[in-house]
């Protein structure tokens, strides 16, 4: 189950916060039917920009009766070939710990046009054939910002991702949408290079990116649209420390418990509920053998760490609130 913290306890007062089990059952039921073809996004980017937006293809695979799909399955060989395409930014695999018997495949395309071109290829036919023997479902999402998952097997350590789905009423007006787009999410605060989560809970929080999930769904008897946050923590212990002990000090943001402030701001923006799932992703890559064993990362010099941290802090402070995280 999701980490329970003093922040989450307060948030659980909303009816929508108690639906993890219902969401699990619904998602698994949706996977009972075998889809024989992959689909196109049903609409254009709901929040178009001048530059083409990246497109995330989000596939949920149900485990076959024989158990977890083995790494040597032809499906994953095909995914490795897709990774070689210019159109594909990355593919990641992960098993949400709150969903039994489900594996996610996250494919990030450079744009919807690039994916449409892929649909005309022989490689797509191979993927379609491999999926035709599985129980699966598919959704699309439009990321705000850069690469939503960083889980390359050659660059450990593997992060814990909280995939936090925020539900909003489907009939939001443009002013409300603009306010949601301008929401920065969880704050970032500088910490010393040699500090870990035990010394400073802020060190457990690594990154966050978000994506609007296409279309609407029924949620608590209400038609809703969804915004997914992909939040990376060091590990389970780091997530717990961050949620229990991080106190916001970022100028211009509310002072106090970061998670309480986070959900308070989302409620003010119209949130009707949320669901939290946790995944350790691993990218599918074509250049590492299946039996590859990652080597411990080489230490980064204090000067480089300081420069990277300063760049990150400056990027946050210079955010022009255009919706990008």
mmCIF file of C-alpha atoms in Angstrom:
data_model
loop_
_atom_site.group_PDB
_atom_site.id
_atom_site.type_symbol
_atom_site.label_atom_id
_atom_site.label_comp_id
_atom_site.label_asym_id
_atom_site.label_seq_id
_atom_site.Cartn_x
_atom_site.Cartn_y
_atom_site.Cartn_z
ATOM 1 C CA UNK A 1 0.000 0.000 0.000
ATOM 2 C CA UNK A 2 1.088 3.646 -0.407
ATOM 3 C CA UNK A 3 3.231 5.192 2.296
ATOM 4 C CA UNK A 4 0.991 6.555 5.062
ATOM 5 C CA UNK A 5 2.246 9.823 6.506
ATOM 6 C CA UNK A 6 0.861 12.661 8.553
ATOM 7 C CA UNK A 7 0.300 14.461 5.270
ATOM 8 C CA UNK A 8 -1.557 11.538 3.742
ATOM 9 C CA UNK A 9 -3.645 11.119 6.867
ATOM 10 C CA UNK A 10 -4.985 14.614 6.454
ATOM 11 C CA UNK A 11 -5.564 14.095 2.755
ATOM 12 C CA UNK A 12 -7.425 10.837 3.340
ATOM 13 C CA UNK A 13 -10.409 12.786 4.650
ATOM 14 C CA UNK A 14 -11.458 13.288 1.052
ATOM 15 C CA UNK A 15 -13.626 10.403 -0.168
ATOM 16 C CA UNK A 16 -11.586 10.151 -3.323
ATOM 17 C CA UNK A 17 -8.456 9.297 -1.384
ATOM 18 C CA UNK A 18 -9.727 5.816 -0.440
ATOM 19 C CA UNK A 19 -10.178 4.316 -3.872
ATOM 20 C CA UNK A 20 -6.894 2.527 -4.541
ATOM 21 C CA UNK A 21 -8.612 -0.866 -4.296
ATOM 22 C CA UNK A 22 -11.439 0.201 -6.582
ATOM 23 C CA UNK A 23 -8.946 1.581 -9.097
ATOM 24 C CA UNK A 24 -7.013 -1.681 -9.014
ATOM 25 C CA UNK A 25 -10.097 -3.773 -9.665
ATOM 26 C CA UNK A 26 -11.250 -1.498 -12.449
ATOM 27 C CA UNK A 27 -7.876 -1.561 -14.182
ATOM 28 C CA UNK A 28 -7.610 -5.326 -13.940
ATOM 29 C CA UNK A 29 -11.143 -5.749 -15.260
ATOM 30 C CA UNK A 30 -10.287 -3.549 -18.208
ATOM 31 C CA UNK A 31 -7.456 -5.934 -19.010
ATOM 32 C CA UNK A 32 -9.658 -9.024 -19.263
ATOM 33 C CA UNK A 33 -10.445 -8.403 -22.918
ATOM 34 C CA UNK A 34 -7.720 -9.130 -25.455
ATOM 35 C CA UNK A 35 -7.099 -6.113 -27.644
ATOM 36 C CA UNK A 36 -5.994 -7.201 -31.102
ATOM 37 C CA UNK A 37 -4.709 -3.844 -32.320
ATOM 38 C CA UNK A 38 -3.014 -0.866 -30.801
ATOM 39 C CA UNK A 39 -4.921 2.370 -31.150
ATOM 40 C CA UNK A 40 -4.259 5.947 -32.087
ATOM 41 C CA UNK A 41 -4.835 8.801 -29.656
ATOM 42 C CA UNK A 42 -8.511 9.715 -29.967
ATOM 43 C CA UNK A 43 -7.848 13.430 -30.140
ATOM 44 C CA UNK A 44 -5.140 15.990 -30.701
ATOM 45 C CA UNK A 45 -2.987 17.355 -27.920
ATOM 46 C CA UNK A 46 -5.520 18.905 -25.491
ATOM 47 C CA UNK A 47 -3.021 21.606 -24.571
ATOM 48 C CA UNK A 48 -1.217 22.374 -27.854
ATOM 49 C CA UNK A 49 1.930 24.485 -27.970
ATOM 50 C CA UNK A 50 3.871 25.950 -30.869
ATOM 51 C CA UNK A 51 6.423 23.128 -30.721
ATOM 52 C CA UNK A 52 5.296 19.488 -31.189
ATOM 53 C CA UNK A 53 4.610 17.884 -27.832
ATOM 54 C CA UNK A 54 5.954 14.511 -26.807
ATOM 55 C CA UNK A 55 3.478 11.650 -26.564
ATOM 56 C CA UNK A 56 3.492 8.900 -23.943
ATOM 57 C CA UNK A 57 1.975 5.542 -24.826
ATOM 58 C CA UNK A 58 1.032 3.817 -21.569
ATOM 59 C CA UNK A 59 0.394 0.063 -21.892
ATOM 60 C CA UNK A 60 -0.791 -2.121 -19.001
ATOM 61 C CA UNK A 61 -0.044 -5.822 -19.474
ATOM 62 C CA UNK A 62 -1.752 -8.487 -17.420
ATOM 63 C CA UNK A 63 0.444 -11.416 -16.448
ATOM 64 C CA UNK A 64 -0.386 -14.626 -18.344
ATOM 65 C CA UNK A 65 -1.605 -17.675 -16.360
ATOM 66 C CA UNK A 66 1.939 -19.047 -16.487
ATOM 67 C CA UNK A 67 3.231 -16.087 -14.489
ATOM 68 C CA UNK A 68 5.382 -13.035 -15.202
ATOM 69 C CA UNK A 69 6.334 -12.556 -18.866
ATOM 70 C CA UNK A 70 9.996 -13.671 -19.099
ATOM 71 C CA UNK A 71 12.678 -11.248 -20.213
ATOM 72 C CA UNK A 72 13.452 -13.518 -23.143
ATOM 73 C CA UNK A 73 9.939 -13.141 -24.561
ATOM 74 C CA UNK A 74 9.749 -11.909 -28.161
ATOM 75 C CA UNK A 75 7.754 -8.884 -26.997
ATOM 76 C CA UNK A 76 10.784 -7.402 -25.255
ATOM 77 C CA UNK A 77 13.053 -8.142 -28.212
ATOM 78 C CA UNK A 78 10.654 -6.094 -30.345
ATOM 79 C CA UNK A 79 10.698 -3.272 -27.793
ATOM 80 C CA UNK A 80 14.497 -3.230 -27.973
ATOM 81 C CA UNK A 81 14.231 -2.730 -31.740
ATOM 82 C CA UNK A 82 11.715 0.091 -31.236
ATOM 83 C CA UNK A 83 14.242 1.784 -28.926
ATOM 84 C CA UNK A 84 16.585 2.125 -31.899
ATOM 85 C CA UNK A 85 14.124 4.326 -33.780
ATOM 86 C CA UNK A 86 14.719 8.066 -33.983
ATOM 87 C CA UNK A 87 11.032 8.544 -33.157
ATOM 88 C CA UNK A 88 11.324 6.779 -29.789
ATOM 89 C CA UNK A 89 12.832 8.616 -26.811
ATOM 90 C CA UNK A 90 12.709 5.703 -24.359
ATOM 91 C CA UNK A 91 10.754 2.641 -23.231
ATOM 92 C CA UNK A 92 10.496 1.682 -19.564
ATOM 93 C CA UNK A 93 9.070 -1.352 -17.782
ATOM 94 C CA UNK A 94 7.717 -1.428 -14.244
ATOM 95 C CA UNK A 95 5.369 -3.349 -11.956
ATOM 96 C CA UNK A 96 3.157 -1.156 -9.722
ATOM 97 C CA UNK A 97 3.448 -2.679 -6.287
ATOM 98 C CA UNK A 98 -0.217 -1.914 -5.481
ATOM 99 C CA UNK A 99 -1.535 -3.709 -8.612
ATOM 100 C CA UNK A 100 -1.296 -7.489 -8.587
ATOM 101 C CA UNK A 101 -0.283 -9.165 -11.834
ATOM 102 C CA UNK A 102 0.206 -5.961 -13.846
ATOM 103 C CA UNK A 103 3.269 -4.699 -15.714
ATOM 104 C CA UNK A 104 3.470 -1.249 -17.281
ATOM 105 C CA UNK A 105 5.203 -0.392 -20.527
ATOM 106 C CA UNK A 106 5.842 3.336 -20.895
ATOM 107 C CA UNK A 107 6.839 4.417 -24.414
ATOM 108 C CA UNK A 108 7.708 8.075 -24.938
ATOM 109 C CA UNK A 109 7.514 9.280 -28.556
ATOM 110 C CA UNK A 110 8.931 12.539 -29.880
ATOM 111 C CA UNK A 111 5.434 13.549 -31.034
ATOM 112 C CA UNK A 112 2.116 12.046 -32.086
ATOM 113 C CA UNK A 113 3.247 12.439 -35.705
ATOM 114 C CA UNK A 114 6.279 10.260 -35.038
ATOM 115 C CA UNK A 115 4.071 7.560 -33.567
ATOM 116 C CA UNK A 116 1.658 7.741 -36.493
ATOM 117 C CA UNK A 117 4.596 7.122 -38.814
ATOM 118 C CA UNK A 118 5.555 4.129 -36.668
ATOM 119 C CA UNK A 119 2.048 2.695 -37.195
ATOM 120 C CA UNK A 120 2.852 2.251 -40.895
ATOM 121 C CA UNK A 121 6.017 0.221 -40.238
ATOM 122 C CA UNK A 122 6.714 -3.504 -40.221
ATOM 123 C CA UNK A 123 7.948 -3.166 -36.645
ATOM 124 C CA UNK A 124 4.491 -2.012 -35.579
ATOM 125 C CA UNK A 125 2.978 -5.156 -37.119
ATOM 126 C CA UNK A 126 5.411 -7.255 -35.079
ATOM 127 C CA UNK A 127 4.493 -5.397 -31.891
ATOM 128 C CA UNK A 128 0.809 -5.768 -32.656
ATOM 129 C CA UNK A 129 1.239 -9.506 -33.175
ATOM 130 C CA UNK A 130 3.158 -9.889 -29.903
ATOM 131 C CA UNK A 131 0.451 -8.015 -27.990
ATOM 132 C CA UNK A 132 -2.413 -9.891 -29.644
ATOM 133 C CA UNK A 133 -1.692 -12.896 -27.401
ATOM 134 C CA UNK A 134 -1.853 -10.805 -24.226
ATOM 135 C CA UNK A 135 -4.485 -9.166 -22.069
ATOM 136 C CA UNK A 136 -3.678 -5.476 -22.094
ATOM 137 C CA UNK A 137 -5.031 -1.943 -22.126
ATOM 138 C CA UNK A 138 -3.618 1.298 -23.467
ATOM 139 C CA UNK A 139 -3.780 5.010 -22.732
ATOM 140 C CA UNK A 140 -1.998 8.107 -24.007
ATOM 141 C CA UNK A 141 -0.601 11.089 -22.132
ATOM 142 C CA UNK A 142 0.963 14.431 -23.021
ATOM 143 C CA UNK A 143 4.051 15.211 -20.883
ATOM 144 C CA UNK A 144 4.823 18.689 -19.599
ATOM 145 C CA UNK A 145 8.582 19.003 -19.742
ATOM 146 C CA UNK A 146 11.317 16.513 -20.537
ATOM 147 C CA UNK A 147 11.866 12.786 -20.181
ATOM 148 C CA UNK A 148 9.407 11.583 -17.542
ATOM 149 C CA UNK A 149 11.389 8.516 -16.431
ATOM 150 C CA UNK A 150 15.143 8.066 -15.979
ATOM 151 C CA UNK A 151 15.910 4.413 -15.280
ATOM 152 C CA UNK A 152 18.775 3.413 -17.543
ATOM 153 C CA UNK A 153 20.266 0.077 -16.388
ATOM 154 C CA UNK A 154 23.797 1.338 -17.058
ATOM 155 C CA UNK A 155 23.382 4.325 -14.720
ATOM 156 C CA UNK A 156 22.208 3.099 -11.300
ATOM 157 C CA UNK A 157 20.796 3.516 -8.755
ATOM 158 C CA UNK A 158 17.217 2.596 -9.587
ATOM 159 C CA UNK A 159 14.745 5.174 -8.260
ATOM 160 C CA UNK A 160 11.329 4.655 -6.721
ATOM 161 C CA UNK A 161 8.642 6.467 -8.700
ATOM 162 C CA UNK A 162 5.364 7.536 -7.194
ATOM 163 C CA UNK A 163 2.853 7.823 -10.025
ATOM 164 C CA UNK A 164 0.325 10.206 -8.554
ATOM 165 C CA UNK A 165 -2.861 10.598 -10.598
ATOM 166 C CA UNK A 166 -4.768 13.789 -9.808
ATOM 167 C CA UNK A 167 -8.458 13.926 -10.761
ATOM 168 C CA UNK A 168 -10.129 17.176 -11.802
ATOM 169 C CA UNK A 169 -13.670 17.862 -13.020
ATOM 170 C CA UNK A 170 -13.940 17.357 -16.768
ATOM 171 C CA UNK A 171 -15.669 20.708 -17.294
ATOM 172 C CA UNK A 172 -12.784 22.948 -16.180
ATOM 173 C CA UNK A 173 -12.824 26.336 -17.871
ATOM 174 C CA UNK A 174 -9.761 27.812 -19.549
ATOM 175 C CA UNK A 175 -8.857 29.952 -16.542
ATOM 176 C CA UNK A 176 -8.815 26.886 -14.286
ATOM 177 C CA UNK A 177 -6.756 24.928 -16.815
ATOM 178 C CA UNK A 178 -4.230 27.754 -17.044
ATOM 179 C CA UNK A 179 -3.909 27.814 -13.251
ATOM 180 C CA UNK A 180 -3.281 24.068 -13.161
ATOM 181 C CA UNK A 181 -0.709 24.412 -15.927
ATOM 182 C CA UNK A 182 1.103 27.069 -13.876
ATOM 183 C CA UNK A 183 1.225 24.882 -10.738
ATOM 184 C CA UNK A 184 4.861 24.003 -9.975
ATOM 185 C CA UNK A 185 4.185 20.897 -7.924
ATOM 186 C CA UNK A 186 6.492 19.888 -5.096
ATOM 187 C CA UNK A 187 9.133 22.482 -4.202
ATOM 188 C CA UNK A 188 12.860 21.938 -4.516
ATOM 189 C CA UNK A 189 15.285 23.025 -1.805
ATOM 190 C CA UNK A 190 19.087 23.070 -1.860
ATOM 191 C CA UNK A 191 20.947 20.548 0.286
ATOM 192 C CA UNK A 192 24.634 19.873 0.841
ATOM 193 C CA UNK A 193 26.326 17.471 -1.577
ATOM 194 C CA UNK A 194 27.243 14.897 1.063
ATOM 195 C CA UNK A 195 23.834 14.833 2.743
ATOM 196 C CA UNK A 196 21.523 11.848 2.427
ATOM 197 C CA UNK A 197 17.813 11.564 3.310
ATOM 198 C CA UNK A 198 18.641 10.562 6.889
ATOM 199 C CA UNK A 199 20.476 13.873 7.425
ATOM 200 C CA UNK A 200 18.211 15.988 5.237
ATOM 201 C CA UNK A 201 14.835 14.669 3.991
ATOM 202 C CA UNK A 202 15.002 17.005 0.988
ATOM 203 C CA UNK A 203 17.802 14.829 -0.392
ATOM 204 C CA UNK A 204 15.290 12.008 -1.001
ATOM 205 C CA UNK A 205 13.340 13.989 -3.611
ATOM 206 C CA UNK A 206 15.005 13.656 -7.025
ATOM 207 C CA UNK A 207 12.644 14.839 -9.752
ATOM 208 C CA UNK A 208 9.053 15.345 -10.851
ATOM 209 C CA UNK A 209 7.396 15.567 -14.234
ATOM 210 C CA UNK A 210 3.757 15.466 -15.189
ATOM 211 C CA UNK A 211 1.547 14.453 -18.070
ATOM 212 C CA UNK A 212 -2.085 15.044 -18.945
ATOM 213 C CA UNK A 213 -3.755 11.690 -19.603
ATOM 214 C CA UNK A 214 -5.910 11.826 -22.704
ATOM 215 C CA UNK A 215 -9.690 11.718 -22.467
ATOM 216 C CA UNK A 216 -11.965 11.505 -19.444
ATOM 217 C CA UNK A 217 -12.986 8.783 -17.021
ATOM 218 C CA UNK A 218 -15.623 8.117 -14.382
ATOM 219 C CA UNK A 219 -14.342 8.834 -10.890
ATOM 220 C CA UNK A 220 -16.478 8.673 -7.764
ATOM 221 C CA UNK A 221 -19.570 9.063 -9.935
ATOM 222 C CA UNK A 222 -18.183 12.135 -11.664
ATOM 223 C CA UNK A 223 -16.660 12.608 -15.112
ATOM 224 C CA UNK A 224 -13.035 13.618 -14.595
ATOM 225 C CA UNK A 225 -9.820 14.394 -16.416
ATOM 226 C CA UNK A 226 -6.469 13.256 -15.081
ATOM 227 C CA UNK A 227 -3.031 14.751 -14.510
ATOM 228 C CA UNK A 228 -0.289 12.231 -13.653
ATOM 229 C CA UNK A 229 2.807 13.220 -11.668
ATOM 230 C CA UNK A 230 5.895 11.010 -12.010
ATOM 231 C CA UNK A 231 7.785 11.756 -8.783
ATOM 232 C CA UNK A 232 11.195 10.133 -8.235
ATOM 233 C CA UNK A 233 12.521 9.364 -4.743
ATOM 234 C CA UNK A 234 15.756 7.667 -3.697
ATOM 235 C CA UNK A 235 13.870 4.650 -2.327
ATOM 236 C CA UNK A 236 10.978 3.693 -0.033
ATOM 237 C CA UNK A 237 12.745 4.941 3.093
ATOM 238 C CA UNK A 238 13.594 8.223 1.382
ATOM 239 C CA UNK A 239 9.987 8.754 0.332
ATOM 240 C CA UNK A 240 8.821 8.199 3.895
ATOM 241 C CA UNK A 241 11.388 10.617 5.327
ATOM 242 C CA UNK A 242 10.532 13.278 2.751
ATOM 243 C CA UNK A 243 6.784 13.040 3.333
ATOM 244 C CA UNK A 244 7.073 12.974 7.097
ATOM 245 C CA UNK A 245 9.806 15.541 7.732
ATOM 246 C CA UNK A 246 10.365 17.901 4.786
ATOM 247 C CA UNK A 247 9.382 21.450 5.702
ATOM 248 C CA UNK A 248 9.062 23.950 2.864
ATOM 249 C CA UNK A 249 11.474 26.904 2.909
ATOM 250 C CA UNK A 250 11.353 27.903 -0.758
ATOM 251 C CA UNK A 251 10.735 31.671 -1.110
ATOM 252 C CA UNK A 252 7.310 32.470 -2.478
ATOM 253 C CA UNK A 253 5.805 29.117 -1.481
ATOM 254 C CA UNK A 254 3.694 28.313 1.615
ATOM 255 C CA UNK A 255 5.820 27.463 4.646
ATOM 256 C CA UNK A 256 5.235 24.121 6.340
ATOM 257 C CA UNK A 257 4.683 20.440 5.558
ATOM 258 C CA UNK A 258 5.353 20.019 1.828
ATOM 259 C CA UNK A 259 2.714 17.333 1.258
ATOM 260 C CA UNK A 260 -0.028 19.211 3.101
ATOM 261 C CA UNK A 261 0.779 22.328 1.066
ATOM 262 C CA UNK A 262 0.915 20.273 -2.149
ATOM 263 C CA UNK A 263 -2.568 18.828 -1.674
ATOM 264 C CA UNK A 264 -3.973 22.110 -0.341
ATOM 265 C CA UNK A 265 -2.882 23.859 -3.534
ATOM 266 C CA UNK A 266 -4.318 21.087 -5.694
ATOM 267 C CA UNK A 267 -7.632 21.281 -3.838
ATOM 268 C CA UNK A 268 -7.702 25.023 -4.467
ATOM 269 C CA UNK A 269 -7.171 24.252 -8.163
ATOM 270 C CA UNK A 270 -10.205 21.967 -8.219
ATOM 271 C CA UNK A 271 -8.825 18.505 -7.384
ATOM 272 C CA UNK A 272 -11.586 16.022 -6.569
ATOM 273 C CA UNK A 273 -9.262 13.178 -5.573
ATOM 274 C CA UNK A 274 -6.041 11.338 -6.242
ATOM 275 C CA UNK A 275 -4.570 7.838 -6.460
ATOM 276 C CA UNK A 276 -1.008 6.840 -5.646
ATOM 277 C CA UNK A 277 0.927 3.926 -7.147
ATOM 278 C CA UNK A 278 4.611 3.072 -6.743
ATOM 279 C CA UNK A 279 6.898 1.615 -9.395
ATOM 280 C CA UNK A 280 10.584 0.882 -9.858
ATOM 281 C CA UNK A 281 11.080 1.340 -13.580
ATOM 282 C CA UNK A 282 13.830 -0.081 -15.726
ATOM 283 C CA UNK A 283 14.419 1.200 -19.228
ATOM 284 C CA UNK A 284 14.412 -1.214 -22.157
ATOM 285 C CA UNK A 285 17.621 -0.529 -24.063
ATOM 286 C CA UNK A 286 19.075 -2.121 -27.181
ATOM 287 C CA UNK A 287 22.748 -1.737 -26.256
ATOM 288 C CA UNK A 288 22.898 -3.714 -22.988
ATOM 289 C CA UNK A 289 22.721 -7.536 -22.931
ATOM 290 C CA UNK A 290 20.019 -9.217 -20.893
ATOM 291 C CA UNK A 291 22.545 -10.471 -18.333
ATOM 292 C CA UNK A 292 24.191 -7.056 -17.945
ATOM 293 C CA UNK A 293 25.223 -6.329 -14.348
ATOM 294 C CA UNK A 294 25.490 -2.587 -13.605
ATOM 295 C CA UNK A 295 28.758 -1.410 -12.134
ATOM 296 C CA UNK A 296 28.732 0.907 -9.114
ATOM 297 C CA UNK A 297 28.592 4.514 -10.304
ATOM 298 C CA UNK A 298 31.845 6.419 -10.342
ATOM 299 C CA UNK A 299 31.958 9.186 -7.720
ATOM 300 C CA UNK A 300 31.176 12.695 -8.915
ATOM 301 C CA UNK A 301 33.504 15.437 -7.762
ATOM 302 C CA UNK A 302 32.160 17.931 -5.200
ATOM 303 C CA UNK A 303 32.665 20.725 -7.744
ATOM 304 C CA UNK A 304 30.515 18.959 -10.342
ATOM 305 C CA UNK A 305 27.821 18.134 -7.782
ATOM 306 C CA UNK A 306 27.712 21.755 -6.666
ATOM 307 C CA UNK A 307 27.400 22.981 -10.249
ATOM 308 C CA UNK A 308 24.597 20.518 -11.045
ATOM 309 C CA UNK A 309 22.748 21.440 -7.873
ATOM 310 C CA UNK A 310 23.073 25.155 -8.578
ATOM 311 C CA UNK A 311 21.798 24.646 -12.133
ATOM 312 C CA UNK A 312 18.778 22.786 -10.811
ATOM 313 C CA UNK A 313 18.025 25.403 -8.165
ATOM 314 C CA UNK A 314 18.402 28.245 -10.668
ATOM 315 C CA UNK A 315 16.116 26.509 -13.161
ATOM 316 C CA UNK A 316 13.452 26.193 -10.464
ATOM 317 C CA UNK A 317 13.728 29.813 -9.358
ATOM 318 C CA UNK A 318 13.671 31.040 -12.975
ATOM 319 C CA UNK A 319 10.555 29.018 -13.804
ATOM 320 C CA UNK A 320 8.219 31.324 -15.743
ATOM 321 C CA UNK A 321 5.196 29.282 -14.610
ATOM 322 C CA UNK A 322 4.290 28.161 -18.127
ATOM 323 C CA UNK A 323 3.313 24.743 -16.848
ATOM 324 C CA UNK A 324 6.637 23.004 -17.375
ATOM 325 C CA UNK A 325 8.178 21.410 -14.328
#
